[in-house]
């Protein structure tokens, strides 16, 4: 049996990036050992993506969704949600604020809709954001499963990164998290279309889900690698009591620490395996620990997505319970984040897109 030090000392070599090694790392229990793992991931982050943290101001523009995922607070069957759609001017004003405050990019996200009015609305909004920032603001979008034509239209309108979380790479597990009319293959196919069109492609999973095994998590890591993704947005599973999956995860309060550490260990393992991709330190970590997002950065992440949605709508966009920062306005969020990021001696990539070095390298190779 090899020791943790033996594994970490050699993990820079491709031969050591084995499923067995990652299973061992994900199962670490001793806090000192876990810290060693984080330190190694941080070292690899510094080497491959540098010390900068990039901001993506996130606008949650609507909580209307045609899907019914068992874990999600804004699923269509949840009648306890006040549904909203932001007006174009509200989205543009948030984007303008991000631009004026030197955020390099924004993320537009909403529940999934594929009707004509929505597709046009997003297309127009993307073009207006490009206009108001002289093309300078980077745009990531996350609007779920769409047709090839829709993805292409939005790409041509100015979005250049797309985040579509696969949630689990195990099709049998996927079936337990979704109703029968949601298909794993369809999601995978969408991810392929996004990549073919030329978006920087992001995906992710939920960590610590009911019915999930450590082998599933290891497979998720290797799925990211084999799919050659550019960005990763993943976080611990958090319960929303208004969802069917909540009854599969009892005594959540007692398991919070475990969920939190598993979320961080997955970030660290992803950094070690994937090296030069962008990895977000998600709000879900902060929901479990006040300093969760900074810890995510110390465990290998390099992206933060501060919420810039108008405050009055944040309460209604709760994918999980007790989401943090719903009462802080964007200015306050920014000040607090700056302090937190300087506190861990990371720089902020003001005004930069902060594209994934992995994506840049691929494009360079393709253009030779
Ligand atoms: S996870 Fe996404 S697609 Fe599923 S119900 Fe929630 S918002 Fe809709």
GROMACS .gro file of C-alpha atoms and ligand atoms in nm:
model
  376
    1UNK     CA    1   0.000   0.000   0.000
    2UNK     CA    2   0.149   0.334  -0.102
    3UNK     CA    3   0.138   0.635   0.126
    4UNK     CA    4  -0.014   0.973   0.053
    5UNK     CA    5   0.330   1.132   0.023
    6UNK     CA    6   0.440   0.869  -0.227
    7UNK     CA    7   0.133   0.939  -0.441
    8UNK     CA    8   0.153   1.319  -0.421
    9UNK     CA    9   0.527   1.328  -0.489
   10UNK     CA   10   0.477   1.150  -0.818
   11UNK     CA   11   0.138   1.283  -0.923
   12UNK     CA   12   0.302   1.520  -1.174
   13UNK     CA   13   0.371   1.221  -1.394
   14UNK     CA   14   0.096   1.106  -1.635
   15UNK     CA   15   0.147   0.743  -1.529
   16UNK     CA   16   0.033   0.828  -1.177
   17UNK     CA   17  -0.297   0.981  -1.283
   18UNK     CA   18  -0.482   0.657  -1.223
   19UNK     CA   19  -0.835   0.593  -1.102
   20UNK     CA   20  -0.700   0.408  -0.800
   21UNK     CA   21  -0.490   0.706  -0.694
   22UNK     CA   22  -0.784   0.945  -0.723
   23UNK     CA   23  -1.009   0.710  -0.530
   24UNK     CA   24  -0.747   0.708  -0.254
   25UNK     CA   25  -0.728   1.089  -0.255
   26UNK     CA   26  -1.105   1.134  -0.244
   27UNK     CA   27  -1.128   0.901   0.052
   28UNK     CA   28  -0.875   1.085   0.270
   29UNK     CA   29  -1.020   1.143   0.614
   30UNK     CA   30  -0.737   1.287   0.823
   31UNK     CA   31  -0.741   1.669   0.814
   32UNK     CA   32  -0.360   1.691   0.789
   33UNK     CA   33  -0.365   1.458   0.487
   34UNK     CA   34  -0.645   1.654   0.324
   35UNK     CA   35  -0.444   1.975   0.369
   36UNK     CA   36  -0.149   1.811   0.194
   37UNK     CA   37  -0.379   1.730  -0.098
   38UNK     CA   38  -0.500   2.092  -0.114
   39UNK     CA   39  -0.143   2.218  -0.102
   40UNK     CA   40  -0.046   1.997  -0.395
   41UNK     CA   41  -0.348   2.110  -0.597
   42UNK     CA   42  -0.264   2.473  -0.520
   43UNK     CA   43   0.092   2.420  -0.638
   44UNK     CA   44  -0.036   2.271  -0.964
   45UNK     CA   45  -0.281   2.558  -1.005
   46UNK     CA   46   0.003   2.813  -0.966
   47UNK     CA   47   0.208   2.628  -1.224
   48UNK     CA   48  -0.061   2.585  -1.490
   49UNK     CA   49  -0.305   2.876  -1.449
   50UNK     CA   50  -0.122   3.122  -1.222
   51UNK     CA   51  -0.223   3.312  -0.911
   52UNK     CA   52  -0.505   3.524  -1.052
   53UNK     CA   53  -0.869   3.488  -0.961
   54UNK     CA   54  -1.112   3.595  -1.232
   55UNK     CA   55  -1.457   3.736  -1.164
   56UNK     CA   56  -1.765   3.636  -1.361
   57UNK     CA   57  -2.061   3.847  -1.245
   58UNK     CA   58  -2.362   3.616  -1.255
   59UNK     CA   59  -2.710   3.733  -1.354
   60UNK     CA   60  -2.986   3.483  -1.276
   61UNK     CA   61  -3.230   3.620  -1.525
   62UNK     CA   62  -3.530   3.390  -1.482
   63UNK     CA   63  -3.642   3.102  -1.261
   64UNK     CA   64  -3.896   2.967  -1.508
   65UNK     CA   65  -3.798   2.616  -1.612
   66UNK     CA   66  -3.957   2.349  -1.830
   67UNK     CA   67  -3.762   2.073  -1.654
   68UNK     CA   68  -3.831   1.891  -1.330
   69UNK     CA   69  -3.496   1.770  -1.194
   70UNK     CA   70  -3.553   1.600  -0.859
   71UNK     CA   71  -3.284   1.803  -0.676
   72UNK     CA   72  -3.365   2.154  -0.795
   73UNK     CA   73  -3.558   2.421  -0.606
   74UNK     CA   74  -3.688   2.591  -0.922
   75UNK     CA   75  -3.812   2.273  -1.091
   76UNK     CA   76  -4.139   2.325  -1.273
   77UNK     CA   77  -4.348   2.128  -1.020
   78UNK     CA   78  -4.243   2.342  -0.725
   79UNK     CA   79  -4.546   2.561  -0.660
   80UNK     CA   80  -4.373   2.746  -0.374
   81UNK     CA   81  -4.167   2.959  -0.608
   82UNK     CA   82  -4.256   3.308  -0.730
   83UNK     CA   83  -4.158   3.296  -1.094
   84UNK     CA   84  -3.989   3.592  -1.261
   85UNK     CA   85  -3.811   3.701  -1.577
   86UNK     CA   86  -3.585   4.006  -1.566
   87UNK     CA   87  -3.647   4.276  -1.823
   88UNK     CA   88  -3.380   4.338  -2.082
   89UNK     CA   89  -3.290   4.673  -1.924
   90UNK     CA   90  -3.240   4.509  -1.584
   91UNK     CA   91  -2.997   4.257  -1.732
   92UNK     CA   92  -2.813   4.527  -1.925
   93UNK     CA   93  -2.786   4.746  -1.619
   94UNK     CA   94  -2.628   4.457  -1.423
   95UNK     CA   95  -2.389   4.389  -1.713
   96UNK     CA   96  -2.299   4.759  -1.731
   97UNK     CA   97  -2.227   4.760  -1.358
   98UNK     CA   98  -1.997   4.458  -1.404
   99UNK     CA   99  -1.820   4.630  -1.693
  100UNK     CA  100  -1.773   4.958  -1.505
  101UNK     CA  101  -1.639   4.771  -1.203
  102UNK     CA  102  -1.381   4.594  -1.413
  103UNK     CA  103  -1.527   4.247  -1.402
  104UNK     CA  104  -1.385   4.076  -1.709
  105UNK     CA  105  -1.696   3.871  -1.776
  106UNK     CA  106  -2.057   3.805  -1.696
  107UNK     CA  107  -2.251   3.480  -1.674
  108UNK     CA  108  -2.615   3.473  -1.779
  109UNK     CA  109  -2.810   3.185  -1.634
  110UNK     CA  110  -3.174   3.082  -1.603
  111UNK     CA  111  -3.409   2.788  -1.587
  112UNK     CA  112  -3.443   2.605  -1.916
  113UNK     CA  113  -3.674   2.736  -2.188
  114UNK     CA  114  -3.658   2.674  -2.559
  115UNK     CA  115  -3.952   2.875  -2.694
  116UNK     CA  116  -3.904   3.123  -2.976
  117UNK     CA  117  -3.959   3.432  -2.759
  118UNK     CA  118  -3.690   3.322  -2.512
  119UNK     CA  119  -3.437   3.235  -2.781
  120UNK     CA  120  -3.482   3.577  -2.941
  121UNK     CA  121  -3.475   3.757  -2.609
  122UNK     CA  122  -3.141   3.599  -2.518
  123UNK     CA  123  -2.997   3.663  -2.863
  124UNK     CA  124  -3.086   4.032  -2.847
  125UNK     CA  125  -2.963   4.069  -2.490
  126UNK     CA  126  -2.627   3.915  -2.581
  127UNK     CA  127  -2.585   4.159  -2.869
  128UNK     CA  128  -2.672   4.453  -2.645
  129UNK     CA  129  -2.418   4.346  -2.381
  130UNK     CA  130  -2.150   4.329  -2.647
  131UNK     CA  131  -2.253   4.677  -2.764
  132UNK     CA  132  -2.253   4.842  -2.422
  133UNK     CA  133  -1.904   4.710  -2.345
  134UNK     CA  134  -1.750   4.768  -2.690
  135UNK     CA  135  -1.711   4.393  -2.714
  136UNK     CA  136  -1.491   4.390  -2.405
  137UNK     CA  137  -1.707   4.199  -2.161
  138UNK     CA  138  -1.668   3.822  -2.187
  139UNK     CA  139  -1.997   3.629  -2.177
  140UNK     CA  140  -2.063   3.282  -2.042
  141UNK     CA  141  -2.415   3.145  -2.076
  142UNK     CA  142  -2.594   2.861  -1.906
  143UNK     CA  143  -2.942   2.792  -2.045
  144UNK     CA  144  -2.950   2.415  -2.047
  145UNK     CA  145  -3.035   2.189  -2.337
  146UNK     CA  146  -3.103   2.362  -2.668
  147UNK     CA  147  -3.094   2.281  -3.039
  148UNK     CA  148  -2.778   2.315  -3.247
  149UNK     CA  149  -2.928   2.622  -3.420
  150UNK     CA  150  -3.000   2.796  -3.092
  151UNK     CA  151  -2.653   2.732  -2.955
  152UNK     CA  152  -2.511   2.867  -3.280
  153UNK     CA  153  -2.731   3.177  -3.280
  154UNK     CA  154  -2.625   3.267  -2.926
  155UNK     CA  155  -2.260   3.202  -3.010
  156UNK     CA  156  -2.284   3.435  -3.308
  157UNK     CA  157  -2.462   3.693  -3.091
  158UNK     CA  158  -2.157   3.714  -2.863
  159UNK     CA  159  -2.153   3.435  -2.603
  160UNK     CA  160  -1.826   3.246  -2.609
  161UNK     CA  161  -1.847   3.013  -2.311
  162UNK     CA  162  -2.124   2.768  -2.228
  163UNK     CA  163  -2.176   2.588  -1.901
  164UNK     CA  164  -2.389   2.273  -1.911
  165UNK     CA  165  -2.349   2.061  -1.602
  166UNK     CA  166  -2.385   1.691  -1.665
  167UNK     CA  167  -2.456   1.648  -1.289
  168UNK     CA  168  -2.328   1.288  -1.298
  169UNK     CA  169  -2.139   1.094  -1.563
  170UNK     CA  170  -2.313   0.769  -1.467
  171UNK     CA  171  -2.629   0.722  -1.682
  172UNK     CA  172  -2.789   0.494  -1.420
  173UNK     CA  173  -2.729   0.753  -1.150
  174UNK     CA  174  -2.868   1.023  -1.381
  175UNK     CA  175  -3.195   0.828  -1.401
  176UNK     CA  176  -3.233   0.841  -1.023
  177UNK     CA  177  -3.197   1.219  -1.020
  178UNK     CA  178  -3.436   1.300  -1.303
  179UNK     CA  179  -3.784   1.209  -1.426
  180UNK     CA  180  -3.810   0.954  -1.711
  181UNK     CA  181  -3.842   1.221  -1.981
  182UNK     CA  182  -3.497   1.371  -1.903
  183UNK     CA  183  -3.225   1.185  -2.092
  184UNK     CA  184  -2.856   1.154  -2.012
  185UNK     CA  185  -2.775   1.092  -2.382
  186UNK     CA  186  -2.950   1.413  -2.481
  187UNK     CA  187  -2.744   1.611  -2.232
  188UNK     CA  188  -2.425   1.453  -2.356
  189UNK     CA  189  -2.523   1.528  -2.712
  190UNK     CA  190  -2.583   1.894  -2.620
  191UNK     CA  191  -2.238   1.911  -2.464
  192UNK     CA  192  -2.089   1.779  -2.788
  193UNK     CA  193  -2.277   2.038  -2.995
  194UNK     CA  194  -2.156   2.319  -2.768
  195UNK     CA  195  -1.800   2.205  -2.814
  196UNK     CA  196  -1.835   2.162  -3.193
  197UNK     CA  197  -1.968   2.515  -3.231
  198UNK     CA  198  -1.655   2.653  -3.068
  199UNK     CA  199  -1.769   2.759  -2.724
  200UNK     CA  200  -1.529   2.719  -2.434
  201UNK     CA  201  -1.710   2.424  -2.289
  202UNK     CA  202  -1.785   2.390  -1.923
  203UNK     CA  203  -1.952   2.115  -1.730
  204UNK     CA  204  -1.969   1.985  -1.375
  205UNK     CA  205  -2.139   1.753  -1.132
  206UNK     CA  206  -2.297   1.765  -0.791
  207UNK     CA  207  -2.081   1.617  -0.520
  208UNK     CA  208  -2.213   1.403  -0.236
  209UNK     CA  209  -2.548   1.321  -0.399
  210UNK     CA  210  -2.777   1.046  -0.280
  211UNK     CA  211  -2.701   0.717  -0.461
  212UNK     CA  212  -2.351   0.841  -0.557
  213UNK     CA  213  -2.043   0.629  -0.485
  214UNK     CA  214  -1.680   0.733  -0.468
  215UNK     CA  215  -1.627   0.536  -0.789
  216UNK     CA  216  -1.889   0.758  -0.955
  217UNK     CA  217  -1.690   1.065  -0.851
  218UNK     CA  218  -1.369   0.916  -0.987
  219UNK     CA  219  -1.550   0.840  -1.314
  220UNK     CA  220  -1.675   1.201  -1.321
  221UNK     CA  221  -1.316   1.326  -1.301
  222UNK     CA  222  -1.209   1.100  -1.589
  223UNK     CA  223  -1.518   1.198  -1.788
  224UNK     CA  224  -1.402   1.563  -1.768
  225UNK     CA  225  -1.059   1.461  -1.889
  226UNK     CA  226  -1.179   1.238  -2.172
  227UNK     CA  227  -1.433   1.497  -2.287
  228UNK     CA  228  -1.150   1.750  -2.291
  229UNK     CA  229  -1.351   2.018  -2.112
  230UNK     CA  230  -1.224   2.376  -2.074
  231UNK     CA  231  -1.406   2.483  -1.758
  232UNK     CA  232  -1.552   2.320  -1.454
  233UNK     CA  233  -1.833   2.441  -1.228
  234UNK     CA  234  -1.916   2.190  -0.958
  235UNK     CA  235  -2.010   2.202  -0.596
  236UNK     CA  236  -2.142   1.997  -0.308
  237UNK     CA  237  -2.502   1.882  -0.327
  238UNK     CA  238  -2.721   2.095  -0.102
  239UNK     CA  239  -3.071   2.002  -0.008
  240UNK     CA  240  -3.379   2.199  -0.108
  241UNK     CA  241  -3.664   2.079   0.115
  242UNK     CA  242  -3.922   2.139  -0.160
  243UNK     CA  243  -3.771   1.872  -0.383
  244UNK     CA  244  -3.820   1.493  -0.407
  245UNK     CA  245  -3.449   1.424  -0.355
  246UNK     CA  246  -3.455   1.587  -0.009
  247UNK     CA  247  -3.616   1.275   0.139
  248UNK     CA  248  -3.316   1.070   0.023
  249UNK     CA  249  -3.075   1.286   0.223
  250UNK     CA  250  -3.182   1.298   0.586
  251UNK     CA  251  -2.994   1.472   0.868
  252UNK     CA  252  -2.826   1.711   0.629
  253UNK     CA  253  -2.708   1.937   0.915
  254UNK     CA  254  -2.495   1.655   1.055
  255UNK     CA  255  -2.334   1.585   0.719
  256UNK     CA  256  -2.246   1.941   0.626
  257UNK     CA  257  -1.875   1.913   0.709
  258UNK     CA  258  -1.842   1.594   0.512
  259UNK     CA  259  -2.016   1.749   0.208
  260UNK     CA  260  -1.795   2.054   0.232
  261UNK     CA  261  -1.468   1.859   0.246
  262UNK     CA  262  -1.576   1.626  -0.031
  263UNK     CA  263  -1.654   1.930  -0.249
  264UNK     CA  264  -1.306   2.070  -0.184
  265UNK     CA  265  -1.137   1.734  -0.242
  266UNK     CA  266  -1.310   1.706  -0.581
  267UNK     CA  267  -1.181   2.053  -0.678
  268UNK     CA  268  -0.829   1.954  -0.572
  269UNK     CA  269  -0.844   1.623  -0.762
  270UNK     CA  270  -0.983   1.796  -1.072
  271UNK     CA  271  -0.698   2.048  -1.063
  272UNK     CA  272  -0.441   1.770  -1.030
  273UNK     CA  273  -0.593   1.567  -1.315
  274UNK     CA  274  -0.693   1.845  -1.556
  275UNK     CA  275  -0.428   2.104  -1.471
  276UNK     CA  276  -0.490   2.399  -1.706
  277UNK     CA  277  -0.871   2.429  -1.712
  278UNK     CA  278  -1.070   2.700  -1.535
  279UNK     CA  279  -1.236   2.579  -1.216
  280UNK     CA  280  -1.503   2.777  -1.032
  281UNK     CA  281  -1.520   2.799  -0.658
  282UNK     CA  282  -1.897   2.790  -0.626
  283UNK     CA  283  -2.139   2.959  -0.388
  284UNK     CA  284  -2.246   2.612  -0.271
  285UNK     CA  285  -1.915   2.590  -0.082
  286UNK     CA  286  -1.986   2.922   0.086
  287UNK     CA  287  -2.331   2.796   0.182
  288UNK     CA  288  -2.159   2.529   0.391
  289UNK     CA  289  -1.877   2.742   0.538
  290UNK     CA  290  -1.838   3.117   0.552
  291UNK     CA  291  -1.490   3.096   0.400
  292UNK     CA  292  -1.586   2.815   0.159
  293UNK     CA  293  -1.516   3.002  -0.162
  294UNK     CA  294  -1.167   3.111  -0.051
  295UNK     CA  295  -1.097   2.753   0.051
  296UNK     CA  296  -1.204   2.649  -0.299
  297UNK     CA  297  -0.938   2.884  -0.439
  298UNK     CA  298  -0.679   2.736  -0.204
  299UNK     CA  299  -0.778   2.386  -0.314
  300UNK     CA  300  -0.719   2.464  -0.681
  301UNK     CA  301  -1.008   2.677  -0.818
  302UNK     CA  302  -0.940   3.007  -1.000
  303UNK     CA  303  -1.284   3.153  -1.082
  304UNK     CA  304  -1.541   3.326  -0.861
  305UNK     CA  305  -1.892   3.411  -0.974
  306UNK     CA  306  -2.025   3.701  -0.762
  307UNK     CA  307  -2.400   3.741  -0.783
  308UNK     CA  308  -2.502   4.066  -0.957
  309UNK     CA  309  -2.871   3.980  -1.002
  310UNK     CA  310  -3.095   4.265  -0.876
  311UNK     CA  311  -3.146   4.190  -0.506
  312UNK     CA  312  -3.524   4.171  -0.512
  313UNK     CA  313  -3.511   3.861  -0.736
  314UNK     CA  314  -3.243   3.658  -0.558
  315UNK     CA  315  -3.472   3.505  -0.300
  316UNK     CA  316  -3.674   3.342  -0.579
  317UNK     CA  317  -3.368   3.178  -0.739
  318UNK     CA  318  -3.283   2.925  -0.473
  319UNK     CA  319  -3.174   2.599  -0.630
  320UNK     CA  320  -3.095   2.488  -0.272
  321UNK     CA  321  -3.188   2.617   0.075
  322UNK     CA  322  -2.995   2.893   0.258
  323UNK     CA  323  -2.811   3.029  -0.043
  324UNK     CA  324  -2.559   3.291   0.076
  325UNK     CA  325  -2.532   3.658  -0.035
  326UNK     CA  326  -2.898   3.697  -0.126
  327UNK     CA  327  -2.918   4.011   0.090
  328UNK     CA  328  -2.592   4.175  -0.019
  329UNK     CA  329  -2.600   4.422  -0.305
  330UNK     CA  330  -2.338   4.394  -0.578
  331UNK     CA  331  -2.119   4.674  -0.433
  332UNK     CA  332  -2.113   4.507  -0.093
  333UNK     CA  333  -2.043   4.168  -0.250
  334UNK     CA  334  -1.751   4.314  -0.443
  335UNK     CA  335  -1.592   4.478  -0.138
  336UNK     CA  336  -1.631   4.166   0.067
  337UNK     CA  337  -1.487   3.949  -0.211
  338UNK     CA  338  -1.186   4.174  -0.265
  339UNK     CA  339  -1.098   4.149   0.103
  340UNK     CA  340  -1.140   3.775   0.101
  341UNK     CA  341  -0.929   3.724  -0.210
  342UNK     CA  342  -0.649   3.955  -0.098
  343UNK     CA  343  -0.669   3.775   0.235
  344UNK     CA  344  -0.545   3.456   0.068
  345UNK     CA  345  -0.282   3.648  -0.129
  346UNK     CA  346  -0.435   3.590  -0.470
  347UNK     CA  347  -0.451   3.867  -0.732
  348UNK     CA  348  -0.774   3.966  -0.906
  349UNK     CA  349  -0.769   3.960  -1.287
  350UNK     CA  350  -0.948   4.294  -1.326
  351UNK     CA  351  -1.095   4.358  -1.669
  352UNK     CA  352  -0.956   4.032  -1.809
  353UNK     CA  353  -1.160   3.755  -1.967
  354UNK     CA  354  -0.939   3.499  -1.796
  355UNK     CA  355  -1.003   3.234  -2.058
  356UNK     CA  356  -0.904   2.882  -1.977
  357UNK     CA  357  -0.538   2.823  -2.074
  358UNK     CA  358  -0.652   2.477  -2.182
  359UNK     CA  359  -0.885   2.629  -2.442
  360UNK     CA  360  -0.620   2.872  -2.564
  361UNK     CA  361  -0.367   2.593  -2.606
  362UNK     CA  362  -0.615   2.377  -2.803
  363UNK     CA  363  -0.692   2.665  -3.036
  364UNK     CA  364  -0.327   2.738  -3.091
  365UNK     CA  365  -0.267   2.377  -3.189
  366UNK     CA  366  -0.574   2.375  -3.419
  367UNK     CA  367  -0.462   2.696  -3.590
  368UNK     CA  368  -0.112   2.577  -3.671
  369LIG     S1  369  -3.156   2.195  -1.261
  369LIG    FE1  370  -3.177   2.337  -1.431
  369LIG     S2  371  -3.302   2.224  -1.579
  369LIG    FE2  372  -3.325   2.116  -1.383
  369LIG     S3  373  -3.511   2.203  -1.294
  369LIG    FE3  374  -3.335   2.321  -1.215
  369LIG     S4  375  -3.312   2.496  -1.351
  369LIG    FE4  376  -3.443   2.345  -1.451
   0.00000   0.00000   0.00000
